[in-house]
Amino acid sequence: MAHPTESETYIRDFFAANSPLDKELGEIDIMTGRYTNEEWAKQIAETQRKVLAEVQERGSEGGRGWKYPAPKAASTEFAKTIDHTVLKLDTKEAQIDSLCAEARVANFKSVCVRLPWVQRCVNNLKGTDVVVACVVGFHEGTQDTYEKLREARAAVAAGAAELDLVLNYSILTKHNKPSSASTVSQNSTTDTITAANTAANSRPRAGTAATEGPYSVGGPVAEEGEDIPDYSAIYKELASIRALCPNPTVIKLILETSQLTDYQILAAAHLAASANLDFIKTSTGFNGPGATLPHVQLMVSAAEHLSTKTKSNGGSPVRGGGRKMEVKASGGIRDLESARKMLEAGATRLGTSSGVWIMQEGRSVEAEGTGQEVRPGMTTRLYTDNSVGGY
């Protein structure tokens, strides 16, 4: 069996130090499948075909493109697009306290942290409308489904209002050709996906049937004799977390877009919509490049298609409830220009550790047009940290 990654050990140590927690919170159930892999493949292929055609049309000369209104720089509305983030494994209490203090002053939407820091953030942010978001399955995404459920449940119990869940994208990428692009991780443990973790994600629990079929991906449509990705395993994990943490808990699915093809991004978006998740999100910031405009544009088009009753989807959206799935851009957003471009492409949330700097840039831009003096913002190492990896 593969050795646990540093991230897995970090969370296991938390549960070891809080051993009564599982007993207090009760049993965990894993959802059963909704469709066969063949049925999922047929649905997903249709989403891929329609969304890619729409993206091509939007990006063509004379197409409507992607130009969404971004909030005014340095405004409260702009601040409320930012998830102020610190996710390094060696984070200390003082950094968490500074993160929360910055979020209070800037009035960000949330602070986003790992599970052991949720309760401290909740306490620090009492009396404000800044919420706490917690990453789940971070950053590899390959943790056992049951362990992700434990982590999600514990985060909500500690006061997290939002969960940023990492997709087990290994199920989609197992047969991808090796990429020549280098990836950088802040864990010394290898980021290679292990067969043991993948198998664990599909083993039966709580009376559910074992998942069948190989993990692979071939292209937009599986040809005869070609393996179909185990879409059912992905859906069961997402649906189980949604059932365990229902609305109003906001769930954002991190796709790790740098590791996926456009077809795989759309497959993940389709499954997220089917599980009634609230956001699809670009990146962890710990594995390869972060958010890119083409990926955000693709995800925005997918979210709109999957959430809206239109002629193009036959009047039957995949995502129910009448609410549109949204897009969060994260990874490498460290200045106002990058942030604005992502919002104008249709993202409604930004994950960044540079939120204070971005807001300060915004105040400078606004002041240039009025001749006003720019008030200095809070400066800490958090937002000026441009080290490789992370948000």
Short mmCIF file of C-alpha atoms in Angstrom, two decimals:
data_model
loop_
_atom_site.label_atom_id
_atom_site.label_comp_id
_atom_site.label_asym_id
_atom_site.label_seq_id
_atom_site.Cartn_x
_atom_site.Cartn_y
_atom_site.Cartn_z
CA MET A 1 0.00 0.00 0.00
CA ALA A 2 1.25 3.49 -0.88
CA HIS A 3 2.60 5.70 1.86
CA PRO A 4 0.26 8.58 2.81
CA THR A 5 1.15 12.00 1.46
CA GLU A 6 2.00 14.86 3.79
CA SER A 7 -1.49 16.27 3.25
CA GLU A 8 -3.11 12.96 4.22
CA THR A 9 -0.92 12.67 7.30
CA TYR A 10 -1.81 16.23 8.26
CA ILE A 11 -5.54 15.43 8.28
CA ARG A 12 -5.08 12.04 9.95
CA ASP A 13 -3.16 13.74 12.75
CA PHE A 14 -6.09 16.13 13.21
CA PHE A 15 -8.55 13.24 13.60
CA ALA A 16 -6.17 11.41 15.93
CA ALA A 17 -6.08 14.49 18.14
CA ASN A 18 -9.89 14.73 18.01
CA SER A 19 -10.77 11.05 18.31
CA PRO A 20 -14.33 11.48 19.73
CA LEU A 21 -15.35 13.52 16.68
CA ASP A 22 -16.53 10.70 14.42
CA LYS A 23 -18.57 9.12 17.20
CA GLU A 24 -20.23 12.44 17.98
CA LEU A 25 -21.10 13.08 14.32
CA GLY A 26 -22.42 9.57 13.60
CA GLU A 27 -22.22 7.18 10.66
CA ILE A 28 -21.35 8.14 7.10
CA ASP A 29 -23.12 6.74 4.05
CA ILE A 30 -21.89 6.73 0.48
CA MET A 31 -24.43 7.29 -2.27
CA THR A 32 -25.21 4.66 -4.87
CA GLY A 33 -24.69 5.28 -8.57
CA ARG A 34 -27.18 7.19 -10.71
CA TYR A 35 -26.32 5.89 -14.18
CA THR A 36 -24.05 3.29 -15.70
CA ASN A 37 -20.72 4.49 -17.12
CA GLU A 38 -22.12 4.01 -20.61
CA GLU A 39 -25.10 6.23 -19.78
CA TRP A 40 -22.83 8.86 -18.25
CA ALA A 41 -20.57 8.72 -21.32
CA LYS A 42 -23.50 9.38 -23.64
CA GLN A 43 -24.69 12.38 -21.62
CA ILE A 44 -21.19 13.79 -21.22
CA ALA A 45 -20.41 13.42 -24.93
CA GLU A 46 -23.47 15.53 -25.71
CA THR A 47 -22.33 18.22 -23.25
CA GLN A 48 -18.85 18.15 -24.77
CA ARG A 49 -20.17 18.48 -28.29
CA LYS A 50 -22.53 21.36 -27.56
CA VAL A 51 -20.26 23.36 -25.25
CA LEU A 52 -17.19 23.06 -27.48
CA ALA A 53 -19.27 24.21 -30.46
CA GLU A 54 -20.50 27.17 -28.43
CA VAL A 55 -16.97 28.05 -27.29
CA GLN A 56 -15.78 27.97 -30.90
CA GLU A 57 -18.63 30.24 -31.95
CA ARG A 58 -18.09 32.68 -29.09
CA GLY A 59 -14.38 32.91 -29.81
CA SER A 60 -14.73 33.36 -33.57
CA GLU A 61 -14.59 36.67 -35.39
CA GLY A 62 -17.93 38.32 -34.80
CA GLY A 63 -18.75 35.95 -31.92
CA ARG A 64 -20.12 37.34 -28.68
CA GLY A 65 -16.97 36.37 -26.76
CA TRP A 66 -16.74 36.59 -22.98
CA LYS A 67 -17.21 40.05 -21.53
CA TYR A 68 -18.94 40.09 -18.19
CA PRO A 69 -19.20 43.16 -15.95
CA ALA A 70 -16.51 43.17 -13.26
CA PRO A 71 -17.17 45.08 -10.03
CA LYS A 72 -15.48 48.45 -9.66
CA ALA A 73 -11.90 48.09 -8.41
CA ALA A 74 -11.59 48.38 -4.62
CA SER A 75 -15.37 48.32 -4.17
CA THR A 76 -17.16 46.17 -1.61
CA GLU A 77 -18.56 44.12 -4.49
CA PHE A 78 -15.03 43.48 -5.74
CA ALA A 79 -13.85 42.46 -2.27
CA LYS A 80 -16.74 40.00 -2.06
CA THR A 81 -15.34 38.06 -5.03
CA ILE A 82 -12.18 37.18 -3.07
CA ASP A 83 -11.51 34.06 -1.02
CA HIS A 84 -8.47 35.16 1.04
CA THR A 85 -6.31 32.08 1.23
CA VAL A 86 -3.46 30.44 3.11
CA LEU A 87 -3.00 26.70 2.58
CA LYS A 88 0.63 25.86 3.24
CA LEU A 89 1.17 22.89 5.53
CA ASP A 90 3.57 24.85 7.76
CA THR A 91 1.07 27.65 8.46
CA LYS A 92 1.27 29.02 12.00
CA GLU A 93 -1.33 30.55 14.32
CA ALA A 94 -0.01 34.07 13.76
CA GLN A 95 -0.50 33.71 10.00
CA ILE A 96 -4.09 32.53 10.48
CA ASP A 97 -4.80 35.46 12.78
CA SER A 98 -3.30 37.88 10.24
CA LEU A 99 -5.32 36.27 7.44
CA CYS A 100 -8.53 36.82 9.37
CA ALA A 101 -7.58 40.38 10.36
CA GLU A 102 -6.92 41.23 6.72
CA ALA A 103 -10.22 39.68 5.66
CA ARG A 104 -12.10 41.69 8.29
CA VAL A 105 -10.53 44.98 7.17
CA ALA A 106 -10.95 44.32 3.43
CA ASN A 107 -14.38 42.68 3.86
CA PHE A 108 -13.51 39.70 1.69
CA LYS A 109 -16.05 36.97 0.98
CA SER A 110 -14.15 34.30 2.89
CA VAL A 111 -10.93 33.02 4.30
CA CYS A 112 -9.95 29.63 2.89
CA VAL A 113 -7.88 27.30 5.09
CA ARG A 114 -7.21 23.66 5.91
CA LEU A 115 -9.37 21.75 8.40
CA PRO A 116 -7.32 22.25 11.60
CA TRP A 117 -7.68 26.05 11.28
CA VAL A 118 -11.42 26.28 10.66
CA GLN A 119 -12.49 26.73 14.27
CA ARG A 120 -9.85 29.41 14.93
CA CYS A 121 -10.99 31.33 11.84
CA VAL A 122 -14.65 31.08 12.87
CA ASN A 123 -13.77 32.54 16.28
CA ASN A 124 -11.63 35.28 14.74
CA LEU A 125 -14.37 36.34 12.33
CA LYS A 126 -17.32 36.50 14.72
CA GLY A 127 -19.34 39.65 14.19
CA THR A 128 -18.44 39.93 10.51
CA ASP A 129 -20.02 38.61 7.32
CA VAL A 130 -16.73 37.00 6.23
CA VAL A 131 -17.30 33.25 6.07
CA VAL A 132 -14.86 30.37 6.45
CA ALA A 133 -14.10 28.02 3.57
CA CYS A 134 -12.25 24.75 4.08
CA VAL A 135 -10.40 22.69 1.49
CA VAL A 136 -11.24 18.97 1.31
CA GLY A 137 -9.01 16.30 -0.21
CA PHE A 138 -6.36 18.95 -0.68
CA HIS A 139 -4.28 19.08 -2.70
CA GLU A 140 -3.99 15.67 -4.37
CA GLY A 141 -7.70 14.81 -4.62
CA THR A 142 -6.96 11.07 -4.51
CA GLN A 143 -7.83 10.49 -0.89
CA ASP A 144 -10.30 7.74 -0.13
CA THR A 145 -13.88 8.90 -0.60
CA TYR A 146 -14.73 7.98 2.97
CA GLU A 147 -11.85 10.13 4.26
CA LYS A 148 -13.04 13.07 2.17
CA LEU A 149 -16.49 12.67 3.68
CA ARG A 150 -15.05 12.68 7.19
CA GLU A 151 -13.05 15.79 6.40
CA ALA A 152 -16.03 17.62 4.87
CA ARG A 153 -18.32 16.75 7.75
CA ALA A 154 -15.77 17.83 10.36
CA ALA A 155 -15.23 21.14 8.55
CA VAL A 156 -18.94 21.95 8.52
CA ALA A 157 -19.24 20.92 12.17
CA ALA A 158 -16.42 23.34 13.01
CA GLY A 159 -18.27 26.17 11.29
CA ALA A 160 -17.14 26.14 7.66
CA ALA A 161 -19.80 27.63 5.39
CA GLU A 162 -18.02 26.59 2.18
CA LEU A 163 -16.02 23.55 1.06
CA ASP A 164 -13.42 23.59 -1.73
CA LEU A 165 -13.28 19.93 -2.73
CA VAL A 166 -10.52 18.51 -4.94
CA LEU A 167 -11.77 16.26 -7.75
CA ASN A 168 -10.17 12.84 -7.99
CA TYR A 169 -8.96 13.78 -11.44
CA SER A 170 -6.76 10.68 -11.64
CA ILE A 171 -9.87 8.80 -12.73
CA LEU A 172 -10.03 11.01 -15.81
CA THR A 173 -6.29 11.19 -16.49
CA LYS A 174 -5.02 7.67 -15.88
CA HIS A 175 -4.44 7.01 -19.56
CA ASN A 176 -3.35 10.51 -20.50
CA LYS A 177 -0.03 10.75 -22.29
CA PRO A 178 2.75 12.05 -20.02
CA SER A 179 2.98 15.83 -20.10
CA SER A 180 6.25 17.55 -20.81
CA ALA A 181 5.17 20.49 -18.67
CA SER A 182 6.85 20.58 -15.29
CA THR A 183 4.73 20.70 -12.16
CA VAL A 184 5.75 22.09 -8.81
CA SER A 185 4.44 20.90 -5.48
CA GLN A 186 5.03 22.15 -1.99
CA ASN A 187 4.89 18.59 -0.67
CA SER A 188 8.06 16.58 -0.77
CA THR A 189 5.86 13.54 -1.31
CA THR A 190 5.37 12.66 -4.96
CA ASP A 191 2.18 13.85 -6.65
CA THR A 192 1.95 10.64 -8.65
CA ILE A 193 -1.51 9.08 -8.40
CA THR A 194 -1.41 5.67 -6.80
CA ALA A 195 -3.42 2.69 -7.86
CA ALA A 196 -4.13 1.93 -4.21
CA ASN A 197 -5.86 5.27 -3.64
CA THR A 198 -7.81 4.98 -6.85
CA ALA A 199 -9.00 1.50 -5.93
CA ALA A 200 -9.95 2.69 -2.45
CA ASN A 201 -12.18 5.36 -3.92
CA SER A 202 -14.35 2.74 -5.60
CA ARG A 203 -14.53 0.01 -3.00
CA PRO A 204 -18.02 -0.57 -1.58
CA ARG A 205 -19.08 0.92 1.73
CA ALA A 206 -22.34 0.96 3.65
CA GLY A 207 -23.94 -1.65 1.43
CA THR A 208 -23.15 0.00 -1.90
CA ALA A 209 -22.05 -2.02 -4.89
CA ALA A 210 -18.45 -2.09 -6.01
CA THR A 211 -17.61 0.18 -8.91
CA GLU A 212 -16.73 -1.70 -12.08
CA GLY A 213 -14.72 -0.77 -15.12
CA PRO A 214 -11.25 0.61 -15.72
CA TYR A 215 -10.20 4.20 -15.11
CA SER A 216 -9.30 5.67 -18.47
CA VAL A 217 -10.18 8.34 -20.95
CA GLY A 218 -9.92 8.29 -24.68
CA GLY A 219 -11.57 11.36 -26.13
CA PRO A 220 -14.91 13.06 -26.63
CA VAL A 221 -16.77 9.81 -27.25
CA ALA A 222 -15.70 6.30 -26.33
CA GLU A 223 -15.33 4.25 -29.47
CA GLU A 224 -16.37 0.62 -29.57
CA GLY A 225 -13.93 -1.40 -27.53
CA GLU A 226 -12.47 1.73 -25.91
CA ASP A 227 -12.46 2.07 -22.14
CA ILE A 228 -14.83 4.59 -20.54
CA PRO A 229 -13.67 6.59 -17.51
CA ASP A 230 -15.32 5.53 -14.28
CA TYR A 231 -17.68 8.47 -14.22
CA SER A 232 -19.87 6.65 -11.72
CA ALA A 233 -17.10 6.64 -9.10
CA ILE A 234 -16.66 10.39 -9.47
CA TYR A 235 -20.40 11.05 -9.31
CA LYS A 236 -20.88 8.90 -6.20
CA GLU A 237 -18.15 10.82 -4.38
CA LEU A 238 -19.57 14.21 -5.32
CA ALA A 239 -23.18 13.24 -4.62
CA SER A 240 -22.22 11.71 -1.26
CA ILE A 241 -20.54 14.93 -0.13
CA ARG A 242 -23.48 16.99 -1.38
CA ALA A 243 -25.91 14.76 0.56
CA LEU A 244 -23.75 14.91 3.70
CA CYS A 245 -23.34 18.70 3.45
CA PRO A 246 -26.57 20.03 1.91
CA ASN A 247 -27.40 23.64 1.14
CA PRO A 248 -26.71 26.23 2.45
CA THR A 249 -23.18 24.78 2.55
CA VAL A 250 -21.49 25.95 -0.66
CA ILE A 251 -19.41 23.29 -2.42
CA LYS A 252 -16.79 24.20 -5.02
CA LEU A 253 -15.20 21.41 -7.04
CA ILE A 254 -11.50 21.98 -7.83
CA LEU A 255 -10.83 20.42 -11.23
CA GLU A 256 -7.03 20.95 -11.45
CA THR A 257 -7.46 22.16 -15.02
CA SER A 258 -3.74 22.14 -15.84
CA GLN A 259 -3.85 18.34 -15.70
CA LEU A 260 -6.99 17.92 -17.85
CA THR A 261 -7.95 18.16 -21.51
CA ASP A 262 -10.91 20.31 -22.50
CA TYR A 263 -12.98 17.14 -22.87
CA GLN A 264 -12.06 16.06 -19.33
CA ILE A 265 -12.86 19.51 -17.93
CA LEU A 266 -16.32 19.29 -19.48
CA ALA A 267 -16.83 15.77 -18.16
CA ALA A 268 -16.00 16.98 -14.65
CA ALA A 269 -18.31 19.99 -15.06
CA HIS A 270 -21.16 17.72 -16.17
CA LEU A 271 -20.71 15.48 -13.11
CA ALA A 272 -20.47 18.48 -10.77
CA ALA A 273 -23.72 19.85 -12.16
CA SER A 274 -25.37 16.44 -11.85
CA ALA A 275 -24.37 16.29 -8.17
CA ASN A 276 -25.84 19.80 -7.67
CA LEU A 277 -22.57 21.43 -6.64
CA ASP A 278 -22.37 25.22 -6.49
CA PHE A 279 -19.07 26.03 -8.21
CA ILE A 280 -16.46 24.52 -10.47
CA LYS A 281 -12.99 25.85 -9.71
CA THR A 282 -9.82 25.85 -11.76
CA SER A 283 -6.88 24.85 -9.59
CA THR A 284 -5.33 24.02 -6.24
CA GLY A 285 -2.32 26.19 -7.10
CA PHE A 286 -0.07 23.34 -5.94
CA ASN A 287 0.14 21.27 -9.13
CA GLY A 288 1.06 22.90 -12.40
CA PRO A 289 -0.11 26.26 -13.77
CA GLY A 290 -3.10 27.92 -12.14
CA ALA A 291 -6.08 29.65 -13.69
CA THR A 292 -5.96 30.54 -17.40
CA LEU A 293 -8.45 32.60 -19.38
CA PRO A 294 -9.24 29.81 -21.89
CA HIS A 295 -10.05 27.41 -19.06
CA VAL A 296 -12.23 29.95 -17.27
CA GLN A 297 -14.06 30.74 -20.52
CA LEU A 298 -14.62 27.04 -21.16
CA MET A 299 -15.90 26.46 -17.61
CA VAL A 300 -18.20 29.50 -17.72
CA SER A 301 -19.71 28.27 -20.99
CA ALA A 302 -20.17 24.81 -19.47
CA ALA A 303 -21.77 26.18 -16.30
CA GLU A 304 -24.23 28.25 -18.29
CA HIS A 305 -25.12 25.35 -20.56
CA LEU A 306 -25.56 22.89 -17.70
CA SER A 307 -27.64 25.24 -15.56
CA THR A 308 -30.04 26.86 -18.01
CA LYS A 309 -33.09 25.67 -19.85
CA THR A 310 -32.31 26.46 -23.47
CA LYS A 311 -33.02 25.04 -26.89
CA SER A 312 -29.41 23.86 -27.07
CA ASN A 313 -29.84 21.50 -24.11
CA GLY A 314 -33.36 20.47 -24.99
CA GLY A 315 -34.93 22.55 -22.24
CA SER A 316 -33.61 20.20 -19.56
CA PRO A 317 -30.66 21.50 -17.53
CA VAL A 318 -28.41 18.97 -15.80
CA ARG A 319 -28.23 21.04 -12.64
CA GLY A 320 -31.51 21.36 -10.79
CA GLY A 321 -32.88 23.92 -8.39
CA GLY A 322 -33.02 26.84 -10.78
CA ARG A 323 -29.59 28.18 -9.74
CA LYS A 324 -26.62 28.52 -12.08
CA MET A 325 -23.40 26.74 -11.22
CA GLU A 326 -20.65 29.37 -10.88
CA VAL A 327 -16.92 29.45 -11.64
CA LYS A 328 -14.05 30.19 -9.26
CA ALA A 329 -10.64 31.08 -10.70
CA SER A 330 -7.67 30.28 -8.50
CA GLY A 331 -3.95 29.79 -8.81
CA GLY A 332 -1.54 32.53 -9.87
CA ILE A 333 -3.93 35.49 -9.44
CA ARG A 334 -1.62 38.00 -7.79
CA ASP A 335 -2.50 41.42 -9.25
CA LEU A 336 -5.49 43.56 -10.17
CA GLU A 337 -5.15 42.99 -13.91
CA SER A 338 -5.24 39.20 -13.55
CA ALA A 339 -8.17 39.39 -11.16
CA ARG A 340 -10.15 41.69 -13.42
CA LYS A 341 -9.55 39.52 -16.50
CA MET A 342 -10.88 36.46 -14.69
CA LEU A 343 -14.02 38.31 -13.58
CA GLU A 344 -14.59 39.72 -17.05
CA ALA A 345 -14.32 36.17 -18.41
CA GLY A 346 -17.24 35.18 -16.18
CA ALA A 347 -15.68 33.94 -12.94
CA THR A 348 -17.58 35.14 -9.89
CA ARG A 349 -15.06 34.14 -7.23
CA LEU A 350 -11.26 34.41 -7.00
CA GLY A 351 -9.00 32.28 -4.82
CA THR A 352 -5.82 34.17 -3.94
CA SER A 353 -3.37 34.90 -1.15
CA SER A 354 -2.78 38.33 -2.74
CA GLY A 355 -6.18 39.81 -1.95
CA VAL A 356 -4.84 42.68 0.14
CA TRP A 357 -2.40 43.70 -2.58
CA ILE A 358 -5.11 43.46 -5.26
CA MET A 359 -7.43 45.72 -3.28
CA GLN A 360 -4.60 48.19 -2.66
CA GLU A 361 -3.89 48.26 -6.40
CA GLY A 362 -7.58 48.91 -6.96
CA ARG A 363 -7.56 51.89 -4.62
CA SER A 364 -4.55 53.28 -6.46
CA VAL A 365 -6.31 52.91 -9.81
CA GLU A 366 -9.44 54.61 -8.51
CA ALA A 367 -7.43 57.43 -6.90
CA GLU A 368 -5.55 58.17 -10.12
CA GLY A 369 -8.74 59.43 -11.68
CA THR A 370 -9.68 61.65 -8.74
CA GLY A 371 -6.34 62.99 -7.53
CA GLN A 372 -7.04 61.62 -4.06
CA GLU A 373 -4.31 60.29 -1.84
CA VAL A 374 -4.26 56.50 -1.55
CA ARG A 375 -4.71 55.24 1.99
CA PRO A 376 -2.11 52.58 2.82
CA GLY A 377 -3.42 49.06 3.26
CA MET A 378 -2.39 46.38 5.71
CA THR A 379 0.80 44.69 4.55
CA THR A 380 1.91 41.29 5.67
CA ARG A 381 4.01 38.49 4.28
CA LEU A 382 0.85 36.65 3.33
CA TYR A 383 -0.13 38.78 0.40
CA THR A 384 3.40 39.58 -0.74
CA ASP A 385 4.39 35.92 -0.79
CA ASN A 386 5.10 35.11 -4.44
CA SER A 387 6.90 31.86 -3.78
CA VAL A 388 6.28 29.04 -6.23
CA GLY A 389 3.18 26.97 -5.55
CA GLY A 390 -0.10 27.66 -3.83
CA TYR A 391 -2.49 30.48 -4.52
#
